[in-house]
């Protein structure tokens, strides 16, 4: 059993934070498929401190029935601390600090992966957030800014010294964005160096990848991002293989379509039909990836304006010969 600070997790499979993807509907499904911990999308410290309604809605996990690590991003230690305190009231189980986002509009504000280039500031942020909340505080980081940098070693040490309860490493540099391969050997090095739990992340696309990362790096838990987009079944498969050594049959076309519709209904319930449908179009493209006939219904998915139109689009794939 994995413990992060005072929080005991049911297993070692964690759903990654993904802006625009891991909203409440996604997290509900991730939990349904056995995930031990889910992450929110990244939340702006300024949005919290200036009580922007959209930010507060994004950050509110108080009604969810499993632990959610809520991720905050920013560059000012003081507002990061204040923002973190607000997240406690919104139901967070863990406060995670973003030190990995590579997007230009984030790093130009010295946020996200930019903190890899200013470890003094990174330390102050962890210290302020830690002082502001009594929940476990964690840090999610990349390997370094440039390809040949190994900043994670020093930053991991800083996080531990400042009382972080765990760190997650996505071992790509900021310059790489998502190109190349995640360098899992860096996760192994970090694990050897730290006493706090290390969560390994990057390029887990199957349950066997999850097992392989645990074996190769000795990390304490694994975090899955892109592999679960349109495929929450990966959580179920990874939990079964990692925790029980059991291989689960891949989801059938019927099940994939059924869960896509359930996901849509959850999104409509939480965000209203208009926003729910608009945001679910991309998820439907992911759910149908690789299905026979998927390319032909892509246009219907993108034109769908209502829940029923989106359902009708995907139902065209049911019962196709060879599915
Ligand atoms: C669409 C998208 C949005 C993301 N948003 C965030 C985010 O808000 N915070 C964060 O720390 N990482 C974010 N990430 C990075 C993932 O959490 C993860 O570290 C990365 O995708 C590598 O894991 P994977 O190979 O399993 O996808 C995002 C990734 C994607 C693809």
Short mmCIF file of C-alpha atoms and ligand atoms in Angstrom, two decimals:
data_model
loop_
_atom_site.label_atom_id
_atom_site.label_comp_id
_atom_site.label_asym_id
_atom_site.label_seq_id
_atom_site.Cartn_x
_atom_site.Cartn_y
_atom_site.Cartn_z
CA UNK A 1 0.00 0.00 0.00
CA UNK A 2 1.29 3.45 -0.89
CA UNK A 3 1.10 6.27 1.62
CA UNK A 4 1.58 9.91 0.62
CA UNK A 5 1.92 11.93 3.79
CA UNK A 6 -1.14 10.95 5.79
CA UNK A 7 -3.05 9.65 2.79
CA UNK A 8 -3.24 5.92 2.10
CA UNK A 9 -3.88 4.99 -1.49
CA UNK A 10 -5.71 1.85 -2.54
CA UNK A 11 -3.11 1.04 -5.19
CA UNK A 12 -0.13 2.40 -7.12
CA UNK A 13 -1.94 3.54 -10.25
CA UNK A 14 -2.40 7.30 -10.56
CA UNK A 15 -4.17 9.41 -13.18
CA UNK A 16 -1.99 12.32 -14.40
CA UNK A 17 -3.07 15.97 -14.36
CA UNK A 18 -4.01 17.02 -17.90
CA UNK A 19 -5.40 20.47 -18.64
CA UNK A 20 -8.54 20.25 -20.76
CA UNK A 21 -8.85 16.50 -20.15
CA UNK A 22 -8.89 15.39 -16.50
CA UNK A 23 -12.00 17.20 -15.35
CA UNK A 24 -14.55 15.78 -12.92
CA UNK A 25 -16.19 13.52 -15.51
CA UNK A 26 -12.82 12.02 -16.45
CA UNK A 27 -11.85 11.57 -12.80
CA UNK A 28 -15.15 9.81 -12.02
CA UNK A 29 -14.37 7.29 -14.75
CA UNK A 30 -10.73 6.91 -13.69
CA UNK A 31 -11.93 6.03 -10.18
CA UNK A 32 -14.58 3.70 -11.54
CA UNK A 33 -11.80 1.88 -13.36
CA UNK A 34 -9.85 1.47 -10.15
CA UNK A 35 -7.35 4.32 -10.15
CA UNK A 36 -5.88 4.84 -6.64
CA UNK A 37 -5.48 8.62 -7.00
CA UNK A 38 -6.68 11.16 -9.54
CA UNK A 39 -5.26 14.57 -10.33
CA UNK A 40 -7.15 17.72 -11.30
CA UNK A 41 -6.24 19.90 -14.23
CA UNK A 42 -3.69 22.58 -13.34
CA UNK A 43 -5.22 25.50 -11.45
CA UNK A 44 -3.92 29.07 -11.49
CA UNK A 45 -2.91 30.53 -8.13
CA UNK A 46 -4.01 33.97 -9.35
CA UNK A 47 -7.37 32.61 -10.48
CA UNK A 48 -7.90 31.25 -6.97
CA UNK A 49 -6.73 34.36 -5.17
CA UNK A 50 -8.86 36.66 -7.35
CA UNK A 51 -11.83 34.27 -6.97
CA UNK A 52 -12.38 33.80 -10.69
CA UNK A 53 -15.54 31.69 -10.94
CA UNK A 54 -14.16 29.49 -13.70
CA UNK A 55 -11.04 28.67 -11.66
CA UNK A 56 -13.05 27.91 -8.54
CA UNK A 57 -15.34 25.58 -10.51
CA UNK A 58 -12.32 23.80 -11.99
CA UNK A 59 -10.76 23.40 -8.55
CA UNK A 60 -13.82 22.27 -6.63
CA UNK A 61 -13.49 18.56 -5.87
CA UNK A 62 -15.57 18.60 -2.70
CA UNK A 63 -18.34 16.38 -4.06
CA UNK A 64 -16.09 13.63 -5.37
CA UNK A 65 -15.94 10.29 -3.66
CA UNK A 66 -12.24 9.58 -3.82
CA UNK A 67 -9.05 11.48 -3.11
CA UNK A 68 -8.10 14.14 -5.66
CA UNK A 69 -4.68 15.77 -5.83
CA UNK A 70 -5.32 19.32 -6.97
CA UNK A 71 -2.49 20.88 -8.90
CA UNK A 72 -1.64 24.55 -8.57
CA UNK A 73 0.62 26.61 -10.83
CA UNK A 74 2.15 30.02 -10.39
CA UNK A 75 5.42 31.77 -9.65
CA UNK A 76 4.79 33.95 -6.63
CA UNK A 77 5.34 32.08 -3.35
CA UNK A 78 2.85 34.23 -1.48
CA UNK A 79 -0.08 33.75 -3.89
CA UNK A 80 0.84 30.09 -4.27
CA UNK A 81 0.47 29.71 -0.51
CA UNK A 82 -2.83 31.60 -0.46
CA UNK A 83 -4.10 29.65 -3.44
CA UNK A 84 -3.18 26.37 -1.80
CA UNK A 85 -5.11 27.32 1.34
CA UNK A 86 -8.19 27.99 -0.81
CA UNK A 87 -7.82 24.54 -2.39
CA UNK A 88 -8.07 22.93 1.04
CA UNK A 89 -11.55 24.40 1.42
CA UNK A 90 -12.49 23.08 -2.03
CA UNK A 91 -11.85 19.48 -1.03
CA UNK A 92 -8.29 18.72 -2.19
CA UNK A 93 -6.65 15.66 -0.61
CA UNK A 94 -3.17 16.64 -1.80
CA UNK A 95 -1.77 19.93 -3.08
CA UNK A 96 0.52 19.33 -6.04
CA UNK A 97 2.80 22.04 -7.41
CA UNK A 98 3.37 22.23 -11.17
CA UNK A 99 7.05 22.45 -12.07
CA UNK A 100 6.85 20.84 -15.46
CA UNK A 101 4.43 22.58 -17.81
CA UNK A 102 6.44 23.47 -20.95
CA UNK A 103 3.85 25.71 -22.64
CA UNK A 104 5.28 29.12 -23.71
CA UNK A 105 2.43 31.12 -22.18
CA UNK A 106 3.14 29.46 -18.81
CA UNK A 107 6.94 29.53 -18.78
CA UNK A 108 7.10 33.14 -19.89
CA UNK A 109 5.52 33.99 -16.52
CA UNK A 110 8.23 31.95 -14.73
CA UNK A 111 5.63 29.26 -13.98
CA UNK A 112 5.60 25.51 -14.64
CA UNK A 113 8.87 24.21 -16.12
CA UNK A 114 10.45 27.69 -15.80
CA UNK A 115 10.89 26.88 -12.10
CA UNK A 116 13.50 24.33 -13.17
CA UNK A 117 15.70 27.31 -14.03
CA UNK A 118 15.23 29.04 -10.67
CA UNK A 119 15.59 26.57 -7.85
CA UNK A 120 15.72 29.30 -5.25
CA UNK A 121 12.22 30.38 -6.29
CA UNK A 122 11.09 26.74 -6.52
CA UNK A 123 12.21 26.21 -2.92
CA UNK A 124 10.38 29.32 -1.70
CA UNK A 125 7.19 28.17 -3.40
CA UNK A 126 7.31 24.73 -1.82
CA UNK A 127 8.03 26.31 1.57
CA UNK A 128 5.11 28.77 1.35
CA UNK A 129 2.65 26.15 0.14
CA UNK A 130 3.77 23.75 2.84
CA UNK A 131 3.36 26.44 5.50
CA UNK A 132 -0.11 27.35 4.25
CA UNK A 133 -1.72 23.87 4.40
CA UNK A 134 -1.66 20.80 6.59
CA UNK A 135 -2.41 18.47 3.66
CA UNK A 136 0.37 16.54 1.93
CA UNK A 137 2.19 18.73 -0.60
CA UNK A 138 3.75 17.13 -3.68
CA UNK A 139 5.76 18.41 -6.64
CA UNK A 140 5.50 17.32 -10.28
CA UNK A 141 8.52 18.10 -12.41
CA UNK A 142 10.35 17.48 -15.63
CA UNK A 143 13.97 16.39 -15.88
CA UNK A 144 15.46 19.79 -16.59
CA UNK A 145 15.12 22.69 -19.00
CA UNK A 146 17.59 21.57 -21.67
CA UNK A 147 18.07 18.00 -22.81
CA UNK A 148 21.39 17.55 -21.09
CA UNK A 149 20.29 18.97 -17.73
CA UNK A 150 19.51 16.84 -14.69
CA UNK A 151 17.89 19.49 -12.52
CA UNK A 152 15.44 16.92 -11.13
CA UNK A 153 18.16 15.56 -8.84
CA UNK A 154 18.64 18.88 -7.08
CA UNK A 155 14.98 19.83 -7.18
CA UNK A 156 13.96 16.44 -5.78
CA UNK A 157 16.34 17.04 -2.86
CA UNK A 158 14.91 20.52 -2.31
CA UNK A 159 11.35 19.16 -2.32
CA UNK A 160 12.27 16.56 0.27
CA UNK A 161 14.10 19.09 2.47
CA UNK A 162 11.11 21.41 2.38
CA UNK A 163 8.78 18.65 3.52
CA UNK A 164 7.11 17.51 0.30
CA UNK A 165 5.31 14.20 0.78
CA UNK A 166 6.16 12.83 -2.69
CA UNK A 167 7.47 13.90 -6.08
CA UNK A 168 6.44 12.93 -9.59
CA UNK A 169 9.02 12.88 -12.36
CA UNK A 170 8.18 13.08 -16.06
CA UNK A 171 11.70 12.53 -17.35
CA UNK A 172 11.67 14.69 -20.45
CA UNK A 173 13.30 18.09 -20.64
CA UNK A 174 11.27 21.23 -21.17
CA UNK A 175 12.86 21.63 -24.61
CA UNK A 176 11.61 18.20 -25.62
CA UNK A 177 7.95 18.99 -24.96
CA UNK A 178 6.57 15.54 -25.84
CA UNK A 179 9.15 14.44 -28.41
CA UNK A 180 11.53 11.52 -27.98
CA UNK A 181 11.19 9.03 -25.20
CA UNK A 182 10.81 9.55 -21.48
CA UNK A 183 14.14 8.65 -19.88
CA UNK A 184 13.00 6.17 -17.26
CA UNK A 185 16.55 5.73 -15.90
CA UNK A 186 16.16 9.23 -14.38
CA UNK A 187 13.23 7.95 -12.30
CA UNK A 188 15.47 5.17 -10.99
CA UNK A 189 18.19 7.68 -10.04
CA UNK A 190 15.69 9.90 -8.22
CA UNK A 191 14.25 6.94 -6.35
CA UNK A 192 17.73 5.96 -5.16
CA UNK A 193 18.28 9.45 -3.91
CA UNK A 194 15.07 10.23 -2.02
CA UNK A 195 13.36 8.78 1.01
CA UNK A 196 9.92 10.19 0.08
CA UNK A 197 7.82 8.31 -2.50
CA UNK A 198 8.71 8.84 -6.15
CA UNK A 199 5.94 8.60 -8.73
CA UNK A 200 7.14 7.65 -12.20
CA UNK A 201 5.47 9.13 -15.26
CA UNK A 202 5.94 9.09 -19.02
CA UNK A 203 4.99 6.88 -21.95
CA UNK A 204 2.94 4.26 -20.11
CA UNK A 205 0.61 3.08 -22.84
CA UNK A 206 -0.21 -0.43 -21.59
CA UNK A 207 -0.49 -2.40 -18.37
CA UNK A 208 2.79 -4.12 -19.16
CA UNK A 209 4.48 -0.71 -19.51
CA UNK A 210 3.21 0.07 -16.00
CA UNK A 211 4.78 -3.12 -14.61
CA UNK A 212 7.98 -2.50 -16.52
CA UNK A 213 8.37 1.02 -15.13
CA UNK A 214 7.87 -0.24 -11.56
CA UNK A 215 10.41 -3.01 -12.10
CA UNK A 216 13.01 -0.98 -13.96
CA UNK A 217 12.94 2.11 -11.75
CA UNK A 218 11.74 0.79 -8.37
CA UNK A 219 9.42 3.82 -8.20
CA UNK A 220 6.62 3.78 -5.63
CA UNK A 221 3.70 4.39 -7.99
CA UNK A 222 3.11 5.06 -11.66
CA UNK A 223 1.16 7.87 -13.27
CA UNK A 224 -0.68 7.51 -16.57
CA UNK A 225 -1.54 10.47 -18.81
CA UNK A 226 -2.05 10.25 -22.57
CA UNK A 227 -2.49 6.48 -22.52
CA UNK A 228 -5.80 6.92 -20.70
CA UNK A 229 -7.26 9.51 -23.09
CA UNK A 230 -10.30 7.77 -24.57
CA UNK A 231 -9.07 4.68 -22.75
CA UNK A 232 -9.89 4.70 -19.03
CA UNK A 233 -9.80 0.91 -19.32
CA UNK A 234 -6.02 1.21 -19.06
CA UNK A 235 -6.43 2.03 -15.35
CA UNK A 236 -8.34 -1.22 -14.79
CA UNK A 237 -5.80 -3.21 -16.80
CA UNK A 238 -2.83 -1.64 -14.97
CA UNK A 239 -4.35 -2.13 -11.50
CA UNK A 240 -5.06 -5.79 -12.27
CA UNK A 241 -1.60 -6.52 -13.67
CA UNK A 242 0.41 -4.47 -11.16
CA UNK A 243 -1.49 -5.35 -8.00
CA UNK A 244 -2.78 -8.85 -8.76
CA UNK A 245 -0.70 -10.10 -11.66
CA UNK A 246 -3.89 -10.60 -13.67
CA UNK A 247 -4.30 -9.86 -17.35
CA UNK A 248 -7.64 -8.28 -18.21
CA UNK A 249 -9.17 -8.67 -21.64
CA UNK A 250 -9.21 -5.41 -23.59
CA UNK A 251 -12.56 -3.61 -23.60
CA UNK A 252 -14.90 -4.61 -26.43
CA UNK A 253 -16.16 -2.09 -28.99
CA UNK A 254 -19.55 -2.15 -27.24
CA UNK A 255 -17.97 -1.36 -23.89
CA UNK A 256 -15.82 1.41 -25.34
CA UNK A 257 -18.83 3.04 -26.94
CA UNK A 258 -20.91 2.56 -23.79
CA UNK A 259 -18.28 4.24 -21.63
CA UNK A 260 -17.81 7.07 -24.14
CA UNK A 261 -21.54 7.79 -23.83
CA UNK A 262 -21.36 7.56 -20.04
CA UNK A 263 -18.45 10.01 -20.12
CA UNK A 264 -20.55 12.34 -22.28
CA UNK A 265 -23.49 12.13 -19.88
CA UNK A 266 -21.24 12.94 -16.92
CA UNK A 267 -19.75 15.91 -18.80
CA UNK A 268 -23.25 17.20 -19.64
CA UNK A 269 -24.33 16.75 -16.04
CA UNK A 270 -21.38 18.72 -14.66
CA UNK A 271 -20.99 21.37 -17.36
CA UNK A 272 -24.34 21.55 -19.12
CA UNK A 273 -25.09 20.10 -22.54
CA UNK A 274 -23.59 22.86 -24.67
CA UNK A 275 -20.16 22.90 -23.05
CA UNK A 276 -20.25 19.16 -22.35
CA UNK A 277 -20.84 18.28 -26.01
CA UNK A 278 -18.24 20.72 -27.28
CA UNK A 279 -15.59 19.39 -24.92
CA UNK A 280 -16.50 15.74 -25.49
CA UNK A 281 -15.92 15.83 -29.26
CA UNK A 282 -12.18 15.33 -28.79
CA UNK A 283 -12.76 12.55 -26.27
CA UNK A 284 -15.03 10.79 -28.78
CA UNK A 285 -12.25 10.95 -31.37
CA UNK A 286 -9.94 9.33 -28.84
CA UNK A 287 -12.48 6.68 -27.81
CA UNK A 288 -13.02 5.66 -31.41
CA UNK A 289 -9.34 5.59 -32.38
CA UNK A 290 -8.57 2.41 -34.23
CA UNK A 291 -12.23 1.36 -34.62
CA UNK A 292 -13.33 0.37 -38.09
CA UNK A 293 -15.18 3.27 -39.70
CA UNK A 294 -13.89 5.83 -37.18
CA UNK A 295 -12.44 8.10 -39.86
CA UNK A 296 -15.81 8.31 -41.61
CA UNK A 297 -17.71 9.46 -38.51
CA UNK A 298 -15.09 12.06 -37.50
CA UNK A 299 -17.01 14.80 -39.33
CA UNK A 300 -20.27 13.83 -37.62
CA UNK A 301 -18.55 13.95 -34.24
CA UNK A 302 -17.13 17.40 -34.90
CA UNK A 303 -20.45 18.76 -36.17
CA UNK A 304 -22.55 17.35 -33.32
CA UNK A 305 -24.27 20.10 -31.37
CA UNK A 306 -26.28 18.06 -28.91
CA UNK A 307 -25.84 15.01 -26.74
CA UNK A 308 -28.13 12.99 -28.98
CA UNK A 309 -26.24 13.94 -32.15
CA UNK A 310 -22.97 12.89 -30.58
CA UNK A 311 -24.48 9.59 -29.45
CA UNK A 312 -25.95 8.99 -32.92
CA UNK A 313 -22.53 9.63 -34.47
CA UNK A 314 -20.73 7.06 -32.35
CA UNK A 315 -23.54 4.49 -32.54
CA UNK A 316 -22.83 4.19 -36.27
CA UNK A 317 -19.77 2.16 -35.28
CA UNK A 318 -21.77 -0.50 -33.44
CA UNK A 319 -22.32 -3.82 -35.13
CA UNK A 320 -19.93 -3.18 -38.01
CA UNK A 321 -18.58 -6.33 -39.51
CA UNK A 322 -15.13 -7.15 -38.21
CA UNK A 323 -15.42 -4.88 -35.18
C1 LIG B 1 -3.30 17.50 -23.00
C2 LIG B 1 -2.29 17.45 -21.87
C3 LIG B 1 -2.45 18.30 -20.80
C4 LIG B 1 -1.53 18.27 -19.74
N1 LIG B 1 -1.72 19.09 -18.67
C5 LIG B 1 -0.88 18.99 -17.59
C6 LIG B 1 -1.14 19.75 -16.41
O1 LIG B 1 -2.10 20.50 -16.32
N2 LIG B 1 -0.25 19.61 -15.38
C7 LIG B 1 0.84 18.77 -15.44
O2 LIG B 1 1.61 18.67 -14.48
N3 LIG B 1 1.08 18.04 -16.55
C8 LIG B 1 0.24 18.11 -17.60
N4 LIG B 1 0.44 17.31 -18.69
C9 LIG B 1 1.55 16.34 -18.65
C10 LIG B 1 1.07 14.98 -18.10
O3 LIG B 1 0.61 15.08 -16.78
C11 LIG B 1 2.21 13.94 -18.16
O4 LIG B 1 3.26 14.37 -17.35
C12 LIG B 1 2.73 13.74 -19.56
O5 LIG B 1 1.68 13.65 -20.50
C13 LIG B 1 3.60 12.46 -19.65
O6 LIG B 1 2.85 11.34 -19.28
P1 LIG B 1 2.19 10.35 -20.38
O7 LIG B 1 3.31 9.91 -21.29
O8 LIG B 1 1.60 9.21 -19.58
O9 LIG B 1 1.18 11.15 -21.12
C14 LIG B 1 -0.44 17.36 -19.77
C15 LIG B 1 -0.30 16.51 -20.87
C16 LIG B 1 -1.21 16.54 -21.91
C17 LIG B 1 -1.03 15.60 -23.05
#
